[in-house]
């Protein structure tokens, strides 16, 4: 989940948006984009893979005027990082654009329905599907954009912080959130939107935090209107920001590592999102469905990784052996690649890497591939080298990790590997139904259990010193 900024007021939006995006750079991201509506009513969208400075170079000399606009830094979850998949995304007519942090779980079925209704999509993102859905509802139900946003959000499953800009309404921004943070700053005749307070704090200390399933209609020169997605009006609760800029960049925590430890209930949930349903007895990583026969036929699994990912591999060894009854060898990628290992064509090789760029792991993959093994990647960065070099795999969806000692990236790896072991066990029939079902329920409760641990008084930042 990366960065969101928005501005509506009397000043030029572009410099405020760009500065805001720079303030959010600490979160890590793979591409950036902005959209502004100029005085003549034209909407200009500029987006680029790479850094905010690449976007700024790209926008040089182009029309960047307008006193309403939105900006985004993306951490890809659906579709590789490239210019087209970058945000903002257009609706079918091009009249609406949207930026979004999060994951729309049921985007595939919505996309299928929209395609049948004549929609065409430019990107591979879940985000583009949602803005198409909003416009589809707006047109077919003859609704205002704000109401169409409410209606669409009732149809989706997932997490979002989003802002919609309507070319035909250059005086309004519509923001909504669920499971991803969103804050609105109230200035003198101007409003600022951001995914955390760092882009806002230099302009105003009066802020409104959106709660889950709330939508804000922000009109030029008017008071913000807040509604739930069920169309219930909510009174505005304006708070004063007490933090200083530096603290806010770390979300109020003293260190990124501490912040990332506290993000784990969310990152674990994101890693399981759409993949686990205990009530229905379903565990399914879409990425490995087509390769499940390879697991079934494998006489052994080799896990290759380095550092933290290697430790996640050690946990996975226990899980695959116990649940799926497949022998597992866990190898340090740098050792594996230099020691002429024995690899059989029916081996399944699981390559784990947070960044998806670990050089030794990549080299080990190439070696295993050359011997005919099946490669399954488990990575956090969409479109990185290891997922591209693998036959199949699953992303961990932990979001960017700044702390050098890994926390949420590690737990997300363990979650994905647990899901994988359970899925293979189910397919192989190596586990009793009752045990399988019990484990799915236990897994589902992990985020709230982590929350409980983090709430305990005994858990405080001194723990981090020992980690
Ligand atoms: N799921 C969206 C995408 O892949 C948003 C990712 C984000 O939170 O930056 O484009």
Coordinates of C-alpha atoms and ligand atoms in Angstrom, one line a residue:
X1 CA 0.0 0.0 0.0
X2 CA 1.8 3.1 -1.1
X3 CA 1.2 6.8 -1.3
X4 CA -1.7 9.0 -2.0
X5 CA -2.0 12.8 -2.2
X6 CA -4.7 15.2 -3.3
X7 CA -5.3 18.9 -3.4
X8 CA -8.2 21.3 -4.1
X9 CA -8.0 25.0 -3.4
X10 CA -6.7 28.2 -4.9
X11 CA -3.1 27.3 -5.4
X12 CA -1.4 25.4 -8.2
X13 CA -1.9 21.7 -7.3
X14 CA 1.1 20.2 -9.1
X15 CA 3.9 21.5 -6.9
X16 CA 1.9 20.5 -3.8
X17 CA 1.3 17.0 -5.2
X18 CA 4.9 16.5 -6.1
X19 CA 6.2 17.7 -2.8
X20 CA 3.7 15.4 -1.1
X21 CA 4.8 12.4 -3.2
X22 CA 8.4 13.2 -2.2
X23 CA 7.4 13.2 1.4
X24 CA 5.9 9.7 0.9
X25 CA 8.9 8.3 -0.9
X26 CA 10.2 6.8 2.4
X27 CA 7.5 4.2 2.1
X28 CA 9.1 2.6 -1.0
X29 CA 7.3 2.4 -4.4
X30 CA 7.9 1.5 -8.0
X31 CA 6.1 4.2 -10.0
X32 CA 4.4 7.5 -9.6
X33 CA 1.7 9.6 -11.3
X34 CA -0.4 12.7 -11.1
X35 CA -3.6 14.1 -12.6
X36 CA -4.8 17.8 -12.7
X37 CA -7.7 19.5 -14.3
X38 CA -6.6 22.8 -15.9
X39 CA -8.6 26.1 -16.1
X40 CA -10.0 25.1 -19.5
X41 CA -11.4 21.9 -18.0
X42 CA -8.9 19.5 -19.6
X43 CA -7.6 16.6 -17.5
X44 CA -3.9 16.0 -17.8
X45 CA -2.5 12.7 -16.5
X46 CA 1.2 12.0 -16.2
X47 CA 2.6 8.7 -14.9
X48 CA 5.9 6.9 -15.0
X49 CA 7.6 3.8 -13.7
X50 CA 10.5 4.8 -11.5
X51 CA 11.1 7.6 -9.1
X52 CA 9.1 10.8 -8.4
X53 CA 12.0 12.7 -10.0
X54 CA 11.5 10.6 -13.2
X55 CA 7.9 11.7 -13.2
X56 CA 8.9 15.3 -12.7
X57 CA 11.4 15.1 -15.7
X58 CA 8.6 13.6 -17.8
X59 CA 6.1 16.3 -16.9
X60 CA 8.6 19.1 -17.7
X61 CA 7.3 21.3 -20.5
X62 CA 3.8 19.8 -20.4
X63 CA 0.6 21.4 -19.1
X64 CA 0.8 20.9 -15.3
X65 CA -1.6 23.7 -14.4
X66 CA -4.7 23.4 -12.4
X67 CA -5.8 23.9 -8.8
X68 CA -7.3 20.5 -8.3
X69 CA -5.3 17.3 -8.6
X70 CA -4.3 13.9 -7.3
X71 CA -1.0 12.1 -7.0
X72 CA 0.1 8.5 -6.3
X73 CA 3.1 6.3 -5.6
X74 CA 2.5 2.7 -6.5
X75 CA 3.7 -0.5 -4.9
X76 CA 2.5 -3.0 -7.5
X77 CA 0.2 -5.8 -6.4
X78 CA -1.6 -6.6 -9.7
X79 CA 0.5 -6.2 -12.8
X80 CA 4.1 -5.4 -13.1
X81 CA 5.5 -1.9 -12.5
X82 CA 5.4 -0.1 -15.8
X83 CA 4.0 3.2 -17.1
X84 CA 0.6 1.8 -18.1
X85 CA 0.0 0.0 -14.8
X86 CA 0.9 3.2 -12.9
X87 CA -1.8 5.3 -11.3
X88 CA -4.0 7.3 -12.0
X89 CA -6.3 5.0 -14.0
X90 CA -9.0 6.2 -16.4
X91 CA -12.6 5.1 -16.6
X92 CA -13.9 3.8 -20.0
X93 CA -14.9 7.3 -21.2
X94 CA -11.8 8.9 -19.8
X95 CA -13.9 11.3 -17.8
X96 CA -13.0 9.9 -14.4
X97 CA -9.6 9.1 -13.0
X98 CA -8.7 7.3 -9.8
X99 CA -5.7 6.6 -7.6
X100 CA -5.8 3.6 -5.2
X101 CA -3.8 2.0 -2.5
X102 CA -4.8 -1.6 -1.7
X103 CA -6.1 -4.7 -3.3
X104 CA -9.5 -5.4 -4.8
X105 CA -9.9 -9.1 -4.2
X106 CA -12.9 -9.8 -6.5
X107 CA -11.6 -7.7 -9.4
X108 CA -11.4 -10.6 -11.8
X109 CA -15.1 -11.4 -11.7
X110 CA -16.0 -7.7 -11.9
X111 CA -13.7 -7.3 -14.9
X112 CA -15.3 -10.3 -16.6
X113 CA -18.8 -8.7 -16.2
X114 CA -17.6 -5.3 -17.4
X115 CA -15.8 -6.8 -20.4
X116 CA -19.1 -8.4 -21.4
X117 CA -20.7 -5.0 -21.2
X118 CA -18.1 -3.6 -23.7
X119 CA -15.4 -2.2 -21.4
X120 CA -11.8 -2.5 -22.5
X121 CA -8.9 -2.3 -20.2
X122 CA -5.4 -0.8 -20.7
X123 CA -3.7 -2.1 -17.6
X124 CA -3.5 -5.3 -15.6
X125 CA -4.4 -3.6 -12.4
X126 CA -7.3 -4.2 -10.1
X127 CA -7.6 -0.4 -9.7
X128 CA -8.6 0.2 -13.3
X129 CA -11.4 -2.3 -12.9
X130 CA -12.9 -0.4 -10.0
X131 CA -12.9 3.0 -11.8
X132 CA -14.6 1.3 -14.7
X133 CA -17.2 -0.1 -12.4
X134 CA -17.8 3.3 -10.8
X135 CA -18.5 4.8 -14.3
X136 CA -20.6 1.8 -15.4
X137 CA -22.9 2.3 -12.3
X138 CA -22.9 6.1 -12.8
X139 CA -24.1 5.8 -16.3
X140 CA -26.5 2.9 -16.0
X141 CA -28.1 4.1 -12.8
X142 CA -27.8 7.8 -13.9
X143 CA -26.1 8.7 -10.6
X144 CA -23.8 11.5 -9.5
X145 CA -20.2 10.3 -9.3
X146 CA -20.2 10.4 -5.4
X147 CA -23.2 8.1 -5.3
X148 CA -21.7 5.8 -7.9
X149 CA -18.6 5.5 -5.8
X150 CA -20.7 4.4 -2.8
X151 CA -22.6 1.9 -4.9
X152 CA -19.4 0.5 -6.4
X153 CA -17.7 0.1 -3.0
X154 CA -20.7 -2.0 -1.9
X155 CA -19.8 -4.5 -4.6
X156 CA -16.1 -4.9 -3.9
X157 CA -14.2 -7.1 -1.5
X158 CA -10.8 -5.9 -0.5
X159 CA -8.9 -3.0 0.9
X160 CA -8.7 0.6 -0.5
X161 CA -7.7 4.1 0.1
X162 CA -8.8 5.9 -3.1
X163 CA -9.4 9.3 -4.6
X164 CA -11.6 9.9 -7.7
X165 CA -11.4 13.0 -9.9
X166 CA -14.2 13.8 -12.4
X167 CA -13.3 15.9 -15.4
X168 CA -16.9 17.2 -15.6
X169 CA -16.8 18.3 -11.9
X170 CA -13.5 20.2 -11.4
X171 CA -14.6 21.4 -8.0
X172 CA -14.9 18.1 -6.2
X173 CA -12.6 15.3 -5.0
X174 CA -14.1 12.0 -3.7
X175 CA -12.0 10.0 -1.2
X176 CA -12.8 6.7 0.4
X177 CA -11.0 4.2 2.6
X178 CA -11.1 0.7 4.0
X179 CA -8.2 -1.1 5.5
X180 CA -5.7 1.5 4.2
X181 CA -5.1 4.9 5.9
X182 CA -6.5 8.2 4.6
X183 CA -6.3 11.7 6.2
X184 CA -7.8 15.0 5.0
X185 CA -6.2 18.3 5.9
X186 CA -8.4 21.4 6.2
X187 CA -6.8 24.7 5.3
X188 CA -8.1 28.1 4.5
X189 CA -10.4 27.5 1.5
X190 CA -8.3 24.5 0.6
X191 CA -8.1 20.8 1.3
X192 CA -5.3 18.3 1.3
X193 CA -5.6 14.5 1.1
X194 CA -2.9 12.0 1.9
X195 CA -2.3 8.4 2.9
X196 CA -0.5 9.7 6.0
X197 CA -0.1 13.1 7.5
X198 CA 3.4 13.8 6.3
X199 CA 2.4 15.6 3.0
X200 CA -0.2 17.7 4.9
X201 CA 1.5 18.8 8.2
X202 CA 3.4 21.8 6.6
X203 CA 0.1 23.3 5.4
X204 CA -2.4 22.7 8.2
X205 CA -2.7 20.9 11.5
X206 CA -6.5 20.4 11.3
X207 CA -7.2 17.0 10.0
X208 CA -10.0 14.5 9.6
X209 CA -9.2 10.8 9.6
X210 CA -11.5 8.7 7.5
X211 CA -12.7 5.5 9.1
X212 CA -13.2 2.2 7.2
X213 CA -16.0 2.2 4.7
X214 CA -16.4 6.0 4.8
X215 CA -16.5 8.3 1.8
X216 CA -15.6 12.0 1.8
X217 CA -17.0 14.4 -0.7
X218 CA -14.7 17.4 -0.7
X219 CA -16.0 20.4 -2.6
X220 CA -14.2 23.6 -3.2
X221 CA -15.2 26.3 -0.7
X222 CA -17.7 23.9 1.2
X223 CA -17.6 21.8 4.3
X224 CA -16.5 18.2 3.8
X225 CA -19.4 15.8 3.6
X226 CA -18.8 12.4 5.1
X227 CA -20.9 9.3 4.5
X228 CA -20.6 5.6 5.0
X229 CA -20.8 3.4 2.0
X230 CA -24.3 2.5 3.1
X231 CA -25.1 6.2 2.5
X232 CA -25.4 7.3 6.1
X233 CA -24.2 10.8 6.9
X234 CA -21.4 11.0 9.5
X235 CA -20.6 14.1 11.5
X236 CA -17.2 15.6 10.8
X237 CA -14.6 15.1 13.6
X238 CA -11.7 17.5 13.1
X239 CA -8.6 16.7 15.1
X240 CA -5.4 18.7 15.7
X241 CA -2.2 17.0 14.5
X242 CA 0.2 17.1 17.4
X243 CA 3.1 15.4 15.7
X244 CA 6.0 17.0 14.0
X245 CA 7.0 16.1 10.4
X246 CA 9.8 13.7 11.2
X247 CA 7.6 11.6 13.5
X248 CA 4.8 11.5 11.1
X249 CA 7.0 10.1 8.3
X250 CA 7.4 7.0 10.5
X251 CA 3.7 7.0 11.3
X252 CA 4.3 8.3 14.8
X253 CA 6.7 5.5 15.6
X254 CA 10.3 6.1 16.7
X255 CA 11.7 3.7 14.1
X256 CA 10.5 2.2 10.9
X257 CA 11.1 -1.3 12.3
X258 CA 8.7 -0.6 15.2
X259 CA 6.1 0.7 12.7
X260 CA 6.5 -2.4 10.6
X261 CA 6.1 -4.6 13.6
X262 CA 2.8 -2.9 14.2
X263 CA 1.8 -3.2 10.6
X264 CA 1.8 -7.0 10.8
X265 CA -1.9 -7.6 11.6
X266 CA -2.6 -5.8 8.3
X267 CA 0.3 -7.3 6.2
X268 CA -0.6 -10.8 7.4
X269 CA -4.2 -10.2 6.4
X270 CA -3.2 -8.8 3.0
X271 CA -1.1 -12.0 2.4
X272 CA -4.1 -14.2 3.1
X273 CA -6.7 -11.9 1.4
X274 CA -8.8 -13.8 -1.2
X275 CA -6.7 -16.9 -0.6
X276 CA -8.3 -18.4 2.5
X277 CA -11.8 -19.1 3.6
X278 CA -12.0 -21.3 6.7
X279 CA -15.8 -21.6 6.6
X280 CA -15.8 -22.9 3.1
X281 CA -12.7 -25.0 3.7
X282 CA -10.8 -23.2 0.9
X283 CA -7.2 -22.4 0.7
X284 CA -6.1 -21.4 -2.8
X285 CA -3.0 -19.5 -4.1
X286 CA -4.2 -18.7 -7.6
X287 CA -0.6 -18.5 -8.8
X288 CA 0.1 -22.2 -8.2
X289 CA -3.2 -23.8 -9.2
X290 CA -1.9 -24.8 -12.6
X291 CA 1.2 -26.3 -11.2
X292 CA -0.3 -28.4 -8.4
X293 CA 0.3 -31.6 -10.3
X294 CA 4.0 -30.9 -10.2
X295 CA 3.8 -30.7 -6.4
X296 CA 1.8 -34.0 -6.3
X297 CA 4.4 -35.8 -8.4
X298 CA 7.4 -34.3 -6.7
X299 CA 9.6 -36.7 -4.8
X300 CA 11.2 -33.7 -3.0
X301 CA 11.0 -29.9 -2.7
X302 CA 14.2 -27.8 -2.6
X303 CA 13.8 -24.4 -1.0
X304 CA 16.4 -21.9 -2.1
X305 CA 16.8 -18.5 -0.4
X306 CA 19.2 -16.2 1.4
X307 CA 19.1 -14.4 4.8
X308 CA 15.6 -13.8 6.2
X309 CA 13.9 -15.7 3.4
X310 CA 16.1 -18.7 4.1
X311 CA 14.8 -18.7 7.7
X312 CA 11.2 -18.6 6.3
X313 CA 12.3 -21.6 4.2
X314 CA 13.3 -23.5 7.4
X315 CA 9.8 -23.0 8.8
X316 CA 8.3 -24.1 5.4
X317 CA 10.4 -27.3 5.6
X318 CA 8.5 -28.4 8.7
X319 CA 5.1 -27.4 7.2
X320 CA 5.6 -29.2 3.8
X321 CA 6.9 -32.3 5.4
X322 CA 4.2 -32.5 8.1
X323 CA 1.2 -31.5 6.0
X324 CA 2.0 -32.6 2.5
X325 CA 4.4 -35.4 3.3
X326 CA 7.0 -34.3 0.8
X327 CA 10.7 -34.4 1.8
X328 CA 12.2 -30.9 1.8
X329 CA 15.8 -29.6 1.5
X330 CA 16.4 -26.0 2.4
X331 CA 19.5 -24.6 0.8
X332 CA 21.4 -21.3 1.0
X333 CA 21.2 -20.0 -2.6
X334 CA 24.9 -19.0 -2.7
X335 CA 26.0 -22.5 -1.6
X336 CA 23.5 -24.3 -4.0
X337 CA 24.6 -22.4 -7.1
X338 CA 28.3 -23.1 -6.6
X339 CA 28.3 -26.7 -5.5
X340 CA 27.0 -28.7 -8.5
X341 CA 23.9 -30.0 -6.8
X342 CA 21.8 -33.0 -7.9
X343 CA 18.6 -31.8 -9.4
X344 CA 15.9 -34.0 -10.9
X345 CA 13.3 -32.9 -13.5
X346 CA 10.5 -33.7 -11.1
X347 CA 11.9 -31.6 -8.3
X348 CA 9.9 -28.5 -7.2
X349 CA 12.1 -25.6 -6.3
X350 CA 10.6 -22.9 -4.1
X351 CA 12.7 -19.7 -4.4
X352 CA 12.0 -17.1 -1.7
X353 CA 13.1 -13.5 -1.8
X354 CA 11.6 -10.3 -0.4
X355 CA 12.9 -8.1 -3.2
X356 CA 12.7 -10.6 -6.0
X357 CA 16.2 -9.5 -7.0
X358 CA 18.5 -11.6 -4.8
X359 CA 21.3 -12.3 -7.2
X360 CA 22.4 -15.7 -5.7
X361 CA 18.8 -16.9 -5.6
X362 CA 18.3 -15.9 -9.3
X363 CA 21.4 -17.7 -10.3
X364 CA 20.2 -20.8 -8.4
X365 CA 16.9 -20.6 -10.2
X366 CA 18.6 -20.6 -13.6
X367 CA 20.7 -23.6 -12.6
X368 CA 17.6 -25.6 -11.4
X369 CA 15.7 -24.6 -14.5
X370 CA 18.4 -25.8 -16.7
X371 CA 18.0 -29.3 -15.1
X372 CA 14.3 -29.2 -15.8
X373 CA 13.0 -28.5 -12.3
X374 CA 9.8 -26.5 -11.7
X375 CA 10.4 -23.2 -10.1
X376 CA 7.9 -21.6 -7.7
X377 CA 8.7 -18.0 -6.6
X378 CA 7.6 -16.4 -3.3
X379 CA 8.3 -12.7 -3.5
X380 CA 7.1 -9.4 -2.2
X381 CA 7.8 -7.2 -5.2
X382 CA 5.5 -7.6 -8.2
X383 CA 7.2 -7.9 -11.6
X384 CA 10.7 -8.3 -10.1
X385 CA 13.3 -10.6 -11.6
X386 CA 12.6 -13.8 -9.6
X387 CA 8.8 -13.9 -10.3
X388 CA 9.7 -13.4 -14.0
X389 CA 12.2 -16.2 -13.9
X390 CA 9.9 -18.6 -12.1
X391 CA 7.3 -20.9 -13.7
X392 CA 4.7 -19.8 -11.2
X393 CA 4.4 -18.4 -7.7
X394 CA 2.7 -16.2 -5.2
X395 CA 3.3 -12.7 -4.0
X396 CA 3.5 -12.0 -0.2
X397 CA 1.8 -8.5 -0.3
X398 CA 3.6 -7.3 2.8
X399 CA 4.1 -3.8 1.2
X400 CA 7.5 -2.0 1.4
X401 CA 9.8 -2.8 4.3
X402 CA 12.3 -0.1 5.3
X403 CA 13.7 -1.6 8.5
X404 CA 16.8 -3.6 7.7
X405 CA 16.0 -6.4 10.2
X406 CA 13.0 -8.0 8.6
X407 CA 9.7 -8.3 10.4
X408 CA 6.5 -8.0 8.4
X409 CA 8.1 -9.3 5.2
X410 CA 9.2 -12.4 7.1
X411 CA 5.8 -13.1 8.6
X412 CA 4.1 -12.6 5.3
X413 CA 6.5 -15.2 3.7
X414 CA 5.7 -17.7 6.5
X415 CA 1.9 -17.1 5.9
X416 CA 2.2 -17.6 2.1
X417 CA 4.3 -20.8 2.6
X418 CA 1.8 -22.1 5.1
X419 CA -1.1 -21.5 2.7
X420 CA 1.0 -23.3 0.0
X421 CA 1.7 -26.3 2.1
X422 CA -1.9 -26.6 3.1
X423 CA -3.1 -26.3 -0.5
X424 CA -0.7 -29.1 -1.6
X425 CA -1.7 -31.2 1.4
X426 CA -5.4 -30.8 0.5
X427 CA -4.7 -31.8 -3.1
X428 CA -2.6 -34.8 -2.1
X429 CA -5.1 -35.9 0.6
X430 CA -2.3 -36.2 3.2
X431 CA -4.2 -34.5 5.9
X432 CA -7.3 -35.4 7.9
X433 CA -10.3 -33.1 7.1
X434 CA -10.7 -32.1 10.7
X435 CA -7.1 -31.1 11.2
X436 CA -7.1 -29.2 7.9
X437 CA -10.3 -27.3 8.9
X438 CA -8.9 -26.5 12.3
X439 CA -5.7 -25.1 10.8
X440 CA -7.6 -22.9 8.4
X441 CA -9.6 -21.3 11.3
X442 CA -6.4 -20.9 13.3
X443 CA -4.7 -19.2 10.4
X444 CA -7.7 -16.8 9.9
X445 CA -7.4 -15.7 13.5
X446 CA -3.6 -15.0 13.3
X447 CA -4.0 -11.2 12.5
X448 CA -6.2 -10.6 15.6
X449 CA -3.8 -12.7 17.7
X450 CA -0.9 -10.6 16.6
X451 CA -3.0 -7.5 17.4
X452 CA -3.5 -8.9 21.0
X453 CA 0.2 -9.5 21.4
X454 CA 1.0 -5.9 20.2
X455 CA -1.5 -4.5 22.7
X456 CA 0.0 -6.2 25.6
X457 CA 1.9 -3.9 27.9
X458 CA 4.8 -6.2 28.0
X459 CA 5.3 -5.7 24.3
X460 CA 7.0 -2.3 23.8
X461 CA 9.9 -0.9 21.9
X462 CA 12.5 -2.3 24.2
X463 CA 11.7 -5.7 22.6
X464 CA 13.0 -4.2 19.3
X465 CA 16.4 -3.6 20.9
X466 CA 16.9 -7.3 21.4
X467 CA 15.7 -8.3 17.9
Ligands
LIG1 N1 -3.5 -2.9 -6.4 C1 -3.0 -1.7 -7.0 C2 -2.0 -1.9 -8.1 O1 -1.4 -2.9 -8.2 C3 -2.5 -0.6 -6.0 C4 -1.2 -1.0 -5.4 C5 -0.8 0.0 -4.3 O2 -1.3 0.0 -3.2 O3 0.1 0.9 -4.6 O4 -1.9 -1.0 -8.9

